[in-house]
Amino acid sequence: MTRAAAFASRALLSLAVLGVIPVAAQADGGRRLPAQVPPAYTAECGSCHLAYPPGLLPARAWLRVMSGLQDHYGTDASLDPATVQQLSAWLVANAGTYKRVREEPPEDRLTRSAWFERKHRGLEPAAWKLASVRSAANCAACHTRAEQGEFDEHQLRIPAGLDARSRRAFHD
């Protein structure tokens, strides 16, 4: 971690401790996107990947994600400090607090959370490498309403190239 990144991380955590950024979620919207989404969230985060519903991670995980944007899973996703503060506050205010997401996943990755792994346990590891899927983080490959924050198992599409065993997992 660079000195600037370490400073940004400490600054965000300090803001959380001081109450500028509330650590406890104000409203738990669960897995769906809140009704009000900051345009910067959709523009900045959604330009590279699905703009994940904040309820999929706990507040502390979001704070770590936002304080490490200079090395965001191998990519520099740095934003100006005002945008970082705005999006951090929104993510924390709408972070998940329900039982499923209380546990902070390794590396703050949704795809490493216990609930994600349990929900997708029937899929073969090769399914994540299909050209039609590309990675476990590509929710929209199977969840037709992922961009609306809806991951209902009744609204799935089977990605091209999925083997028979994994196809059966869609129906279990």
PDB file of C-alpha atoms in Angstrom, residues 3 6 24 37 39-40 57 63 67 73-74 84 93 104 110 112 133 141 171:
ATOM      1  CA  ARG A   3       1.640   6.257   1.493  1.00  0.00           C
ATOM      2  CA  ALA A   6      -2.566   4.417   3.519  1.00  0.00           C
ATOM      3  CA  ALA A  24     -23.883   1.308  11.000  1.00  0.00           C
ATOM      4  CA  VAL A  37     -28.436   5.643  -6.460  1.00  0.00           C
ATOM      5  CA  PRO A  39     -25.171   9.006 -10.495  1.00  0.00           C
ATOM      6  CA  ALA A  40     -21.443   8.843  -9.726  1.00  0.00           C
ATOM      7  CA  LEU A  57     -21.370  -6.263   1.744  1.00  0.00           C
ATOM      8  CA  LEU A  63     -14.928   1.321   3.595  1.00  0.00           C
ATOM      9  CA  SER A  67     -10.050   3.364   0.654  1.00  0.00           C
ATOM     10  CA  TYR A  73      -8.494  -5.751  -7.480  1.00  0.00           C
ATOM     11  CA  GLY A  74      -5.546  -5.048  -9.766  1.00  0.00           C
ATOM     12  CA  VAL A  84     -14.861   8.915  -2.685  1.00  0.00           C
ATOM     13  CA  ALA A  93     -25.524   3.989   4.752  1.00  0.00           C
ATOM     14  CA  GLU A 104     -16.815  -9.788   6.018  1.00  0.00           C
ATOM     15  CA  LEU A 110     -18.584 -10.633  -2.898  1.00  0.00           C
ATOM     16  CA  ARG A 112     -15.664 -15.045  -1.714  1.00  0.00           C
ATOM     17  CA  VAL A 133     -19.490 -15.689 -18.132  1.00  0.00           C
ATOM     18  CA  ALA A 141     -24.171 -13.451 -17.196  1.00  0.00           C
ATOM     19  CA  HIS A 171     -32.730 -26.078 -11.239  1.00  0.00           C
TER      20      HIS A 171
END
